Tab-separated table of C-alpha atoms and ligand atoms in Angstrom:
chain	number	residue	atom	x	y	z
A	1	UNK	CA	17.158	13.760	-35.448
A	2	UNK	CA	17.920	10.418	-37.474
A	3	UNK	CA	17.697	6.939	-37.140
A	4	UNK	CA	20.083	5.334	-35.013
A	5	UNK	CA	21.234	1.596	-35.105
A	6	UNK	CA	20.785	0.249	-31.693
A	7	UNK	CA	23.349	0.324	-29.096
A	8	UNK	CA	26.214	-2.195	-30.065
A	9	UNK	CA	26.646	-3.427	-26.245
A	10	UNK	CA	23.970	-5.684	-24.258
A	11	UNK	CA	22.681	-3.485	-20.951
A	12	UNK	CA	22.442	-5.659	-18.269
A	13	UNK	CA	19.103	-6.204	-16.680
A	14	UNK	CA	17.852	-3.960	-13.355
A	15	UNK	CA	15.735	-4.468	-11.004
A	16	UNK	CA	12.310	-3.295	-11.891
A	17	UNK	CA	11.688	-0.061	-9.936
A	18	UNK	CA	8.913	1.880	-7.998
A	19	UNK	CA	8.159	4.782	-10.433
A	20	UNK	CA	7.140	2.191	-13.283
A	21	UNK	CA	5.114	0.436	-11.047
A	22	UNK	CA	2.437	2.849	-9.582
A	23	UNK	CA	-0.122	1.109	-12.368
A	24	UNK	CA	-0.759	-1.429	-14.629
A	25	UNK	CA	0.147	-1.145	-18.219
A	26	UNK	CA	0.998	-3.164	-21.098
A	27	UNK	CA	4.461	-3.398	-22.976
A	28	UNK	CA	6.213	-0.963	-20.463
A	29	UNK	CA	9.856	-1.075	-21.796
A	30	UNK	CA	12.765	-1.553	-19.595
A	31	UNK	CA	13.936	1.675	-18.044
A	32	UNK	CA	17.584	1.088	-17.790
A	33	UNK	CA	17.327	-0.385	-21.913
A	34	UNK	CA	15.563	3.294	-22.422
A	35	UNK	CA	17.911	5.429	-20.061
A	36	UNK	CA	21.058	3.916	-21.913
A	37	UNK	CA	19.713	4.796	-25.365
A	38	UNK	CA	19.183	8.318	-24.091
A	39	UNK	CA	22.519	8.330	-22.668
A	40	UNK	CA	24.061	7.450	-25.886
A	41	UNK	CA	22.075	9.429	-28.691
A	42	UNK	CA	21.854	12.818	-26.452
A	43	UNK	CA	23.481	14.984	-24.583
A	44	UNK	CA	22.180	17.114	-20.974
A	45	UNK	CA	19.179	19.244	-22.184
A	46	UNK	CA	18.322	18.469	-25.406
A	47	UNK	CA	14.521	17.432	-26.315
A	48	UNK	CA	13.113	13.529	-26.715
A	49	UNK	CA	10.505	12.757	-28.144
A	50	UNK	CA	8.018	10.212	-27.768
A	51	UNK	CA	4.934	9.743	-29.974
A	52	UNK	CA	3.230	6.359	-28.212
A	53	UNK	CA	4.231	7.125	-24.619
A	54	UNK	CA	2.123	4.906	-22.965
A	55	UNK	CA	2.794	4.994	-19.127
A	56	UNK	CA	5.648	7.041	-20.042
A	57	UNK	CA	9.157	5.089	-19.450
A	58	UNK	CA	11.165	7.494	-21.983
A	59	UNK	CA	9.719	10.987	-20.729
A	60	UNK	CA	10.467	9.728	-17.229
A	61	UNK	CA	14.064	8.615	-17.419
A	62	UNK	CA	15.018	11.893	-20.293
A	63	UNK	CA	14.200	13.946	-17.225
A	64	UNK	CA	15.894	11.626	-15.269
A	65	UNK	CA	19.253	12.259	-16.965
A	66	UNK	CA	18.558	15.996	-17.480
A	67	UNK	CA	16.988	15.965	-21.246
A	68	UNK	CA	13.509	17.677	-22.093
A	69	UNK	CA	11.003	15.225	-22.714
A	70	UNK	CA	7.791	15.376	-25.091
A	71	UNK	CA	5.096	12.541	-24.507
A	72	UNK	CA	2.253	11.815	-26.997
A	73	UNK	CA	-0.397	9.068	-26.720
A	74	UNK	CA	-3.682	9.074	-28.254
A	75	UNK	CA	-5.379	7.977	-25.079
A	76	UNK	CA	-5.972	9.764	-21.845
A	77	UNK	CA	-5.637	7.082	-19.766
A	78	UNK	CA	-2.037	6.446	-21.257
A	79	UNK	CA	-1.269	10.639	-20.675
A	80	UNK	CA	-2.762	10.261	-17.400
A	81	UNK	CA	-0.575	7.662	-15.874
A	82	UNK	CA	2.985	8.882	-18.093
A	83	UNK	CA	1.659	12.686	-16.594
A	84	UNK	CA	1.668	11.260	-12.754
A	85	UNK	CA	5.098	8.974	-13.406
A	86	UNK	CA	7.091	12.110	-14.403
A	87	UNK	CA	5.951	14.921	-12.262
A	88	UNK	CA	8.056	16.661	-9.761
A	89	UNK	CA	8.512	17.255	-6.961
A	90	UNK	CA	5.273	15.795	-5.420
A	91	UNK	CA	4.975	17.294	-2.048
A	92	UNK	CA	4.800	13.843	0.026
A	93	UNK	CA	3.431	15.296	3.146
A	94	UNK	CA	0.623	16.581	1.653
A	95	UNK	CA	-0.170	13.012	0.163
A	96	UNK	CA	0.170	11.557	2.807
A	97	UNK	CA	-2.196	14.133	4.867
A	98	UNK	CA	-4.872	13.792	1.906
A	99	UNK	CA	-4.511	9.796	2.700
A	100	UNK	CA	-5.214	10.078	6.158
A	101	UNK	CA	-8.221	12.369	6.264
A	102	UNK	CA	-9.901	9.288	3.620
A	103	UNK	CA	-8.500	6.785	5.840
A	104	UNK	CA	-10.050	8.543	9.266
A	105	UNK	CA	-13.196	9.135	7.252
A	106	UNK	CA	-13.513	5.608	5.566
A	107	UNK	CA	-11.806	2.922	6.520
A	108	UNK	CA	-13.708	1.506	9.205
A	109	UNK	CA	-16.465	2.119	7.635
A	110	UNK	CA	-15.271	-0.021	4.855
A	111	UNK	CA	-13.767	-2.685	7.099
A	112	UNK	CA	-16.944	-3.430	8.869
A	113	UNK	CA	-18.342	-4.646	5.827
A	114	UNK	CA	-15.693	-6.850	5.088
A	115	UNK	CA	-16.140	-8.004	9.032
A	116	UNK	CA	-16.057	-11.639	10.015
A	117	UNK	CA	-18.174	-13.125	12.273
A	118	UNK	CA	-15.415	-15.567	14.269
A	119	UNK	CA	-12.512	-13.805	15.307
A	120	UNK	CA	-9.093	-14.916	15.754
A	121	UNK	CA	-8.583	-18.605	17.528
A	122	UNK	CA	-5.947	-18.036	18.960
A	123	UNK	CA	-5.982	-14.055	20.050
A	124	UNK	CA	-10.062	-13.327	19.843
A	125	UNK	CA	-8.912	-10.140	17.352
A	126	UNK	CA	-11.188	-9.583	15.145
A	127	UNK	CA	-10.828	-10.762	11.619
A	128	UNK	CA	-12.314	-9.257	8.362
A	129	UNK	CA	-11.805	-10.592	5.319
A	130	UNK	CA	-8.642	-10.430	2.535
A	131	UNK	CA	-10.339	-11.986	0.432
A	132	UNK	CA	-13.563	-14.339	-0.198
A	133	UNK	CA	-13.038	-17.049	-3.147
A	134	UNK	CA	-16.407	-17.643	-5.330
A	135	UNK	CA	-17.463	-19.618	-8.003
A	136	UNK	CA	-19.238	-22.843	-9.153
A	137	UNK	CA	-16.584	-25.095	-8.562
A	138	UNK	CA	-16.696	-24.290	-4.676
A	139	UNK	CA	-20.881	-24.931	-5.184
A	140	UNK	CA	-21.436	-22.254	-2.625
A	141	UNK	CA	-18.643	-23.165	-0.354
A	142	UNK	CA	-17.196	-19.947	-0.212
A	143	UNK	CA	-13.395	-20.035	1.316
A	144	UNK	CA	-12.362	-16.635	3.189
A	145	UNK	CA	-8.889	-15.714	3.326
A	146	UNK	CA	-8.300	-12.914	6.624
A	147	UNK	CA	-5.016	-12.132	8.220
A	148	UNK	CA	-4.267	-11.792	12.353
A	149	UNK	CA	-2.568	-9.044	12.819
A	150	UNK	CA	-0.901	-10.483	15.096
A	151	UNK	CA	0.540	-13.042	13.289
A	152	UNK	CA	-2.076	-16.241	13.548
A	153	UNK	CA	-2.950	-18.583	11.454
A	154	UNK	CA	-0.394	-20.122	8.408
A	155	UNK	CA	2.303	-17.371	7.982
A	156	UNK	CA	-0.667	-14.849	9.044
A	157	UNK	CA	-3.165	-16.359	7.033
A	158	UNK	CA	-6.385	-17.867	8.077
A	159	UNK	CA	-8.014	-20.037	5.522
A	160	UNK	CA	-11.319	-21.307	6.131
A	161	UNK	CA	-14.811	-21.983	4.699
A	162	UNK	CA	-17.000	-19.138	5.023
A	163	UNK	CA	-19.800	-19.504	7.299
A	164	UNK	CA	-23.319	-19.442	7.070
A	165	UNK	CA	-24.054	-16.308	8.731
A	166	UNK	CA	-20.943	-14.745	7.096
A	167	UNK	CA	-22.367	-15.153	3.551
A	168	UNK	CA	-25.414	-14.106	5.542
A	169	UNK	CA	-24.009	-10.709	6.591
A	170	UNK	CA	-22.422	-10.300	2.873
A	171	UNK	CA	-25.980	-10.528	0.997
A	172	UNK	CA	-27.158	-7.836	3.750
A	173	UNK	CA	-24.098	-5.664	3.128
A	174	UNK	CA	-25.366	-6.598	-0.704
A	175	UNK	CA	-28.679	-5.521	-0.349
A	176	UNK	CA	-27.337	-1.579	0.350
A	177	UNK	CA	-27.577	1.013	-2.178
A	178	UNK	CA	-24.719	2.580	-3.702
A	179	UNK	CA	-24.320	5.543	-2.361
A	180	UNK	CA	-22.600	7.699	-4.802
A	181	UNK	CA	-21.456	7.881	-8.141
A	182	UNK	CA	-20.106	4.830	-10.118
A	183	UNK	CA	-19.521	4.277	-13.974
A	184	UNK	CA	-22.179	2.111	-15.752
A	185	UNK	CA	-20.840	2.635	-19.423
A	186	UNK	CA	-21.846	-0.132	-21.522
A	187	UNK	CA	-18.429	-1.389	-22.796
A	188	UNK	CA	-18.578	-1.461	-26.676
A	189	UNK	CA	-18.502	-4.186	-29.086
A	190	UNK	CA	-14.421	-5.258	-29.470
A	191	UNK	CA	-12.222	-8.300	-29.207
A	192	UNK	CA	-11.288	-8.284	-25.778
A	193	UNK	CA	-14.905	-6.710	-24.392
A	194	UNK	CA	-17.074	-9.816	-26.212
A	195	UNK	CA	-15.061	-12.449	-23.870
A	196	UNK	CA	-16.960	-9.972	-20.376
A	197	UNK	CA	-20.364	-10.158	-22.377
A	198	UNK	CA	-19.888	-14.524	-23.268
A	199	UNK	CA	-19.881	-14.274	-19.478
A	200	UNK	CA	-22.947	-11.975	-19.153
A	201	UNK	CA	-20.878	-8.458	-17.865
A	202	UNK	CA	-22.091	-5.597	-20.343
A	203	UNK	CA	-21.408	-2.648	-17.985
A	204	UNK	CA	-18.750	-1.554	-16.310
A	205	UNK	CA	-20.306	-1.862	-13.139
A	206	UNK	CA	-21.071	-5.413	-13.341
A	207	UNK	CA	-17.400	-6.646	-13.053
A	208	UNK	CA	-17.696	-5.585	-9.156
A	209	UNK	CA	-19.801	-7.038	-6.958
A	210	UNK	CA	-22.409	-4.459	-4.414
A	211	UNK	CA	-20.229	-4.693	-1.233
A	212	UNK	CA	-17.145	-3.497	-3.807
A	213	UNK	CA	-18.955	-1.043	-5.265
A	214	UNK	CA	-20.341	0.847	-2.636
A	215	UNK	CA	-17.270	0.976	-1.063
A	216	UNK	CA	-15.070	2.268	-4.057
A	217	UNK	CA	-17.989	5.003	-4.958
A	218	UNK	CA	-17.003	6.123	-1.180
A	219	UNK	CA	-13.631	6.085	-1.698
A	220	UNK	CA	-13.990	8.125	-5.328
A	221	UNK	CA	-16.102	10.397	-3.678
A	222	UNK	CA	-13.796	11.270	-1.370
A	223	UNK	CA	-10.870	12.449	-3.402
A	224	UNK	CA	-12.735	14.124	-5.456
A	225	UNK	CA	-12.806	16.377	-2.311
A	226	UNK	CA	-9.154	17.122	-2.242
A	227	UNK	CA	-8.286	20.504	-3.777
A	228	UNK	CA	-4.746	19.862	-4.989
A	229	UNK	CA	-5.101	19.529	-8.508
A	230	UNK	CA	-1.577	17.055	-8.371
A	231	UNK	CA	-2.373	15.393	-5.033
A	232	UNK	CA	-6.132	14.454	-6.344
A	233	UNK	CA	-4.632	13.348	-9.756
A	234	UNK	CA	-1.763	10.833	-7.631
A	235	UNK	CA	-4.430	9.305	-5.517
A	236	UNK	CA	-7.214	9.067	-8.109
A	237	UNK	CA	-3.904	7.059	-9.889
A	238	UNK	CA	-3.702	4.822	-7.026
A	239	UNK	CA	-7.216	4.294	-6.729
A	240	UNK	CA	-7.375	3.298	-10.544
A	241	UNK	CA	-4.641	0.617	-9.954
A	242	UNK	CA	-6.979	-1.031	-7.035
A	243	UNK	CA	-9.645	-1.532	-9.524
A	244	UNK	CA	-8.899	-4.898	-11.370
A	245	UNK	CA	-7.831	-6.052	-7.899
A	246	UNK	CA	-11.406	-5.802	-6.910
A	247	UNK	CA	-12.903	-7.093	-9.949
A	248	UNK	CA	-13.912	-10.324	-10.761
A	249	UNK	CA	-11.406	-10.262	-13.332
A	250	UNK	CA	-9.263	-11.545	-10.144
A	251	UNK	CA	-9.004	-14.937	-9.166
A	252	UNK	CA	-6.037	-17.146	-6.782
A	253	UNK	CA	-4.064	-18.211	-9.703
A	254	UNK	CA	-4.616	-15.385	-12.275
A	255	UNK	CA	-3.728	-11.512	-11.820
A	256	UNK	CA	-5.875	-9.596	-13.651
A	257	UNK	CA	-5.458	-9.067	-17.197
A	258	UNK	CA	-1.725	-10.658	-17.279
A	259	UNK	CA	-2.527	-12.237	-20.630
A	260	UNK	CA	-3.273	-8.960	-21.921
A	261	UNK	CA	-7.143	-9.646	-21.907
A	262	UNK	CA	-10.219	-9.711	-20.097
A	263	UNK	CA	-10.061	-13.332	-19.170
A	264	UNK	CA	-12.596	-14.243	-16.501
A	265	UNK	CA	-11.571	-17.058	-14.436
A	266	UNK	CA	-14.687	-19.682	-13.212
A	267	UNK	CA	-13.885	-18.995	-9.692
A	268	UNK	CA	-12.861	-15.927	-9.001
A	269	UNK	CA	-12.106	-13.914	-5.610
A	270	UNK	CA	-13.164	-10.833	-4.381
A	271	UNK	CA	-10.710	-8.631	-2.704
A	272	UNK	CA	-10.985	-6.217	-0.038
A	273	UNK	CA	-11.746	-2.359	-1.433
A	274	UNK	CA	-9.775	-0.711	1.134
A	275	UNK	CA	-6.980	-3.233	1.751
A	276	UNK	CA	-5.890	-2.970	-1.440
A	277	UNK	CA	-6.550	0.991	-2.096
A	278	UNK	CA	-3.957	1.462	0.884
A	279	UNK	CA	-2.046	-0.990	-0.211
A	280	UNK	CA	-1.809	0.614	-3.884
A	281	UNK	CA	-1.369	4.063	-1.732
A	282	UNK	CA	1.474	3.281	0.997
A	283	UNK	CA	3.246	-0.324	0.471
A	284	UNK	CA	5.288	-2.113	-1.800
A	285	UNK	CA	4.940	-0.408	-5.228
A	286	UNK	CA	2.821	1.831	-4.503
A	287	UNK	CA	2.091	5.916	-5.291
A	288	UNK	CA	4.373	6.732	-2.075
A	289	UNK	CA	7.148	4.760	-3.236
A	290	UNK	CA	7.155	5.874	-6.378
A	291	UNK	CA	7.164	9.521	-6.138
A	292	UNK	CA	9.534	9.216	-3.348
A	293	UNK	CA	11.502	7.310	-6.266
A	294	UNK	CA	11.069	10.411	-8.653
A	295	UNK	CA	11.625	13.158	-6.505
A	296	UNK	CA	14.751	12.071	-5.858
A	297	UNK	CA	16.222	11.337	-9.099
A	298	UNK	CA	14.053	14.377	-10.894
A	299	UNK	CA	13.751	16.889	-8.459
A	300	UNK	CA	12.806	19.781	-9.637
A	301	UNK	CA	14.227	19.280	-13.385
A	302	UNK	CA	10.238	18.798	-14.379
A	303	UNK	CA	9.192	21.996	-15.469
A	304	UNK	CA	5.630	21.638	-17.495
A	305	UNK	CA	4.749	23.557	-20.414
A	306	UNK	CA	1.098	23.454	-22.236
A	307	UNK	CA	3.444	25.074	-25.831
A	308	UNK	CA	6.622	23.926	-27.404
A	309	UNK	CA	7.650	27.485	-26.899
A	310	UNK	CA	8.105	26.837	-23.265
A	311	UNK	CA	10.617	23.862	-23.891
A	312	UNK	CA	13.211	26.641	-26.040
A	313	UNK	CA	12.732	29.067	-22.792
A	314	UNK	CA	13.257	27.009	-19.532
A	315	UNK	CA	10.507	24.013	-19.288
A	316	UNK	CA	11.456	20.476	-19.461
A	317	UNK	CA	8.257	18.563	-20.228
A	318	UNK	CA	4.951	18.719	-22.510
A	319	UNK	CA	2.349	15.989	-22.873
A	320	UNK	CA	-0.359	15.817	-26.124
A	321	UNK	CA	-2.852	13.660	-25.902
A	322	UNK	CA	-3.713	13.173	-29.913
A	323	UNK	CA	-2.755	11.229	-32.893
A	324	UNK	CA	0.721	10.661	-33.765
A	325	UNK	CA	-0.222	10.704	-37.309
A	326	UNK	CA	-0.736	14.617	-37.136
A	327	UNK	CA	1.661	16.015	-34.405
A	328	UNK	CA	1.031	19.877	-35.614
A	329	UNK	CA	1.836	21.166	-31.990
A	330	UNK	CA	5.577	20.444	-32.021
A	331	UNK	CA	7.318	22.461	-35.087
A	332	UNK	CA	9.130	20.665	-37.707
A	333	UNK	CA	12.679	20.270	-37.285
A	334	UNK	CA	12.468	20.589	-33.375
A	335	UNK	CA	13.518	16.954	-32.119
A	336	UNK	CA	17.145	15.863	-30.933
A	337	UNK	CA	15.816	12.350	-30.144
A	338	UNK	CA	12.968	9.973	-30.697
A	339	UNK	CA	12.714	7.107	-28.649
A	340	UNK	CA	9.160	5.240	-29.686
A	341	UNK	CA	7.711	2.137	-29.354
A	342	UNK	CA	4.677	2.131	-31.768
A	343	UNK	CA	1.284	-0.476	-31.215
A	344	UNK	CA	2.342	-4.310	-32.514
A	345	UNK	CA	-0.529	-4.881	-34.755
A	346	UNK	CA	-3.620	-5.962	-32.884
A	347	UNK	CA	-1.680	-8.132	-30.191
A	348	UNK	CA	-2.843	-5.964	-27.353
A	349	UNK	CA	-6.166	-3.900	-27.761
A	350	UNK	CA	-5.096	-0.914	-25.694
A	351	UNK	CA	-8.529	1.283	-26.556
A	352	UNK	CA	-10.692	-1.726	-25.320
A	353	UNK	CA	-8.610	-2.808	-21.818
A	354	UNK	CA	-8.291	0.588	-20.864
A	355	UNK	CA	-12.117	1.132	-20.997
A	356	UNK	CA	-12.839	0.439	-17.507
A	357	UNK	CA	-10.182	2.963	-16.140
A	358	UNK	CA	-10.916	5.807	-18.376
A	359	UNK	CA	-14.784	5.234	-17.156
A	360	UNK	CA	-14.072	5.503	-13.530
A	361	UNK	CA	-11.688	8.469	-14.300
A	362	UNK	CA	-14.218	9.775	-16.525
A	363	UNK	CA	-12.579	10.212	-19.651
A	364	UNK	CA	-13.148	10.123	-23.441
A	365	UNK	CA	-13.785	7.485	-25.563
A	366	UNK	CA	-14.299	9.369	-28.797
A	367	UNK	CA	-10.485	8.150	-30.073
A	368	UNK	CA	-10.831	4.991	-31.174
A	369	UNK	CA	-10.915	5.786	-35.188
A	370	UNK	CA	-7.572	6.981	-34.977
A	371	UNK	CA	-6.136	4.201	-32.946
A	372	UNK	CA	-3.294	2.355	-34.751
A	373	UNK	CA	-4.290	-1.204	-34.235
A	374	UNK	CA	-5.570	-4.345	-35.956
A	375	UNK	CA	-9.073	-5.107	-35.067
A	376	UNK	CA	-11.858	-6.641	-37.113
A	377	UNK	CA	-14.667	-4.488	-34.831
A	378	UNK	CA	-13.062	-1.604	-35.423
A	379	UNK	CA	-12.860	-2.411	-39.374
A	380	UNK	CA	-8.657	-2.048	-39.046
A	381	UNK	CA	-7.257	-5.130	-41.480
A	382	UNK	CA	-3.333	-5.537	-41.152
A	383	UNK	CA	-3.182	-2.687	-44.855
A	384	UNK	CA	-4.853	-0.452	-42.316
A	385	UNK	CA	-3.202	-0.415	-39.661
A	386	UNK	CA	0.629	-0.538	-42.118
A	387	UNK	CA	-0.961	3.301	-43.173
A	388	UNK	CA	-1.682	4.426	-40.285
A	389	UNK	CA	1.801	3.734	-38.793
A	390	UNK	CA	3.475	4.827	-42.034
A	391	UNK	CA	1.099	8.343	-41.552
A	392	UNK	CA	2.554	8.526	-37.763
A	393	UNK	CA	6.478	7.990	-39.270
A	394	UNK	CA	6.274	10.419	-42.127
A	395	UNK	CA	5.124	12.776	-38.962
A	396	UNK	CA	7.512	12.114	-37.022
A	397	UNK	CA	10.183	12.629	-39.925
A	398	UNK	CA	9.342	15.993	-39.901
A	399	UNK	CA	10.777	16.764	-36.643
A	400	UNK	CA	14.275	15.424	-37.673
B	1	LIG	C1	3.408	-0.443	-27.084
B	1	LIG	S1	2.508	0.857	-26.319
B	1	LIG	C2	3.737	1.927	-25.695
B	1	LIG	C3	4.221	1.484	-24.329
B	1	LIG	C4	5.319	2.382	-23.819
B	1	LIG	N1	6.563	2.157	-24.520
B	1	LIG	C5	5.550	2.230	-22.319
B	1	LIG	O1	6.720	2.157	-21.914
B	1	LIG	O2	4.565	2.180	-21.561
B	1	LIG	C6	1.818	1.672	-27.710
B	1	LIG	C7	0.958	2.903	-27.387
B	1	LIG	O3	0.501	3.477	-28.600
B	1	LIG	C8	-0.727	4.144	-28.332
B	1	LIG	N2	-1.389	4.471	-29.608
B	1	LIG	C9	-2.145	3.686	-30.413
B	1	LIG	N3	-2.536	4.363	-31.504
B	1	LIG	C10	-2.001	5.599	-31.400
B	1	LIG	C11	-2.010	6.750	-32.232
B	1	LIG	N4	-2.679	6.768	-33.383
B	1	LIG	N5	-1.335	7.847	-31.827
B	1	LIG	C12	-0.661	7.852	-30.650
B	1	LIG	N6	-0.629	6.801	-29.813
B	1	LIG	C13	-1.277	5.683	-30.189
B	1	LIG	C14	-1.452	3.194	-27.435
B	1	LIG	O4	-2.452	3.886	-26.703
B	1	LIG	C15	-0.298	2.664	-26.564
B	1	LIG	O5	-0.215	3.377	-25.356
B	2	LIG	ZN1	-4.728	-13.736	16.197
């Protein structure tokens, strides 16, 4: 291994693509940039390496062209989502029989409390709501956005002010208990996190509203059902990328988190839980699309391994999920390639936005002193965070 000047010819830009879209994260580099630096610095079965994964771009197209791939991150959230982009073959029917017993089970369930009281004008369907926009500017005018599926309304759309006994039916729906399981960490003290408490959100929890809540903690419960390790692991992923759609962190003009914060908009909207899940599940984007993506172009190349051993004796992939400043499971001298694409200073505070996730999903927090960043709440200055990244190099050196 050594380090490489870049490529010496511009790669035209690609369409994005479905694999790389399954869920949100920040600073996902483009695959085709990636898949031509692989190209060029390797050849068919020889081992890449990357130390700060994140959702897992380089592991994903190394397999893609037939090298082994090693993926690091120090947080679970990160491992989880690069873990789910590079696996296969993903047995699709399966999915997609997994899907249906939730949807039989849940959805109208779930519909009927998104359930408007006027249907249709012109066809008398009923209509429940996309989406409902809140917020003091509207001074309890609440607008509902609901689609005809038949067509109706503005390109599908009907726009309207809620009425009375709509808003009525929502605080009943409201006044329901929760009836299973849902996170109520209290986020910590951070840079991002203080902008939810200015606006009076501690716990995770409280960026949902009732009617969202109790129908995600049905929709949680019921994969956690689903035996298949893999399949439960794909749809808990799709159910993870519906959650800042149904947060408040949503509002008509903003997507969620797109300045690489948690920005809470004055009026917000809030979505419809299943809508979105299935949307997240089967349309554009989405978990189906994706692996459909990946098991065609990987096939059955992805071979995991829990030891490096595995990678000199037939596997193709191993995740870690620790610091990249000590990287004692892969030997020293091991590495044809390292692609990486280390944290830029404290510009995007990946421990903090990926708190909500990792609660729902139930993972650890306990990383965050090892997380290369710049961050007065975490006591990481700019010196700090130039050792720590000059700790996870002189690892990585050792692999050349
Ligand atoms: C710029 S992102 C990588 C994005 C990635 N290239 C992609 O395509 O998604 C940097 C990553 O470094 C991770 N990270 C921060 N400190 C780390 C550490 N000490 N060891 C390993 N990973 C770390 C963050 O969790 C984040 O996922
Ligand atoms: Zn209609």
């Amino acid at each position: 291994m050594s380090i490489k000047a870049p490529i010496d010819y511009a790669v035209p830009p690609q369409k994005d693509c479905a694999r790389y879209k399954m869920h949100k994260y920040w600073a996902a580099k483009p695959w085709y940039v990636v898949a031509e630096y692989i190209k060029h610095f390797t050849r068919e079965g020889e081992i890449v390496l990357d130390p700060f994964c994140g959702s897992g771009v380089v592991g994903c197209e190394a397999l893609i062209h037939r090298r082994k791939a090693v993926l690091n991150d120090l947080n679970p959230m990160a491992v989880f989502i690069a873990g789910n982009t590079c696996r296969s073959p993903v047995d699709l029917k399966k999915f997609d029989a997994e899907f249906i017993k939730i949807k039989t089970k849940l959805k109208s369930n779930i519909m009927d409390m998104y359930r408007l009281a006027e249907p249709c004008p012109e066809c008398g369907a009923p209509l429940y709501s996309k989406h409902v926009v809140r917020g003091p500017s509207l001074k309890g005018h609440w607008i509902v956005e609901a689609r005809c599926s038949k067509g109706h309304g503005r390109s599908g759309h009907i726009r309207r002010l809620l009425l009375p006994e709509e808003k009525a039916f929502i605080e009943t729906v409201e006044s329901r208990e929760i009836p299973y399981w849902v996170p109520q960490n209290t986020f910590p003290d951070g840079r991002e996190t203080m902008r939810l408490k200015k606006d009076g959100i501690n716990t995770v929890d409280q960026l949902f509203t009732q009617r969202n809540l109790i129908a995600l903690s049905l929709i949680y419960h019921e994969i956690q059902k689903i035996m298949d390790e893999n399949i439960r692991e794909l749809m808990l992923l799709a159910f993870s990328n519906t959650l800042l759609h149904v947060s408040k962190l949503k509002s008509e003009t903003l997507r969620p988190m797109s300045a690489n914060s948690y920005y809470c908009m004055d009026d917000w909207i809030e979505e419809n839980v299943w809508d979105r899940f299935e949307n997240r599940v089967k349309w554009h984007w989405g978990v189906c699309q994706g692996k459909e993506e990946t098991n065609r172009l990987i096939g059955d190349y992805f071979n995991q391994t829990e030891n490096f051993d595995g990678l000199l004796n037939g596997k193709t992939f191993m995740k870690l999920n620790t610091k990249a400043q000590n990287l004692s499971d892969i030997p020293d001298e091991s590495i044809d390639y390292c692609f990486t694409d280390p944290p830029y200073g404290g510009s995007i505070q990946y421990f903090e936005l990926t708190y909500l996730w990792r609660s729902w999903l139930d993972m650890s927090h306990e990383f965050i002193a090892d997380e290369i960043t710049v961050n007065d709440f975490q006591g990481k200055k700019e010196n700090s965070f130039e050792k720590m990244l000059t700790e996870a190099f002189c690892e990585i050196y050792k692999f050349e």
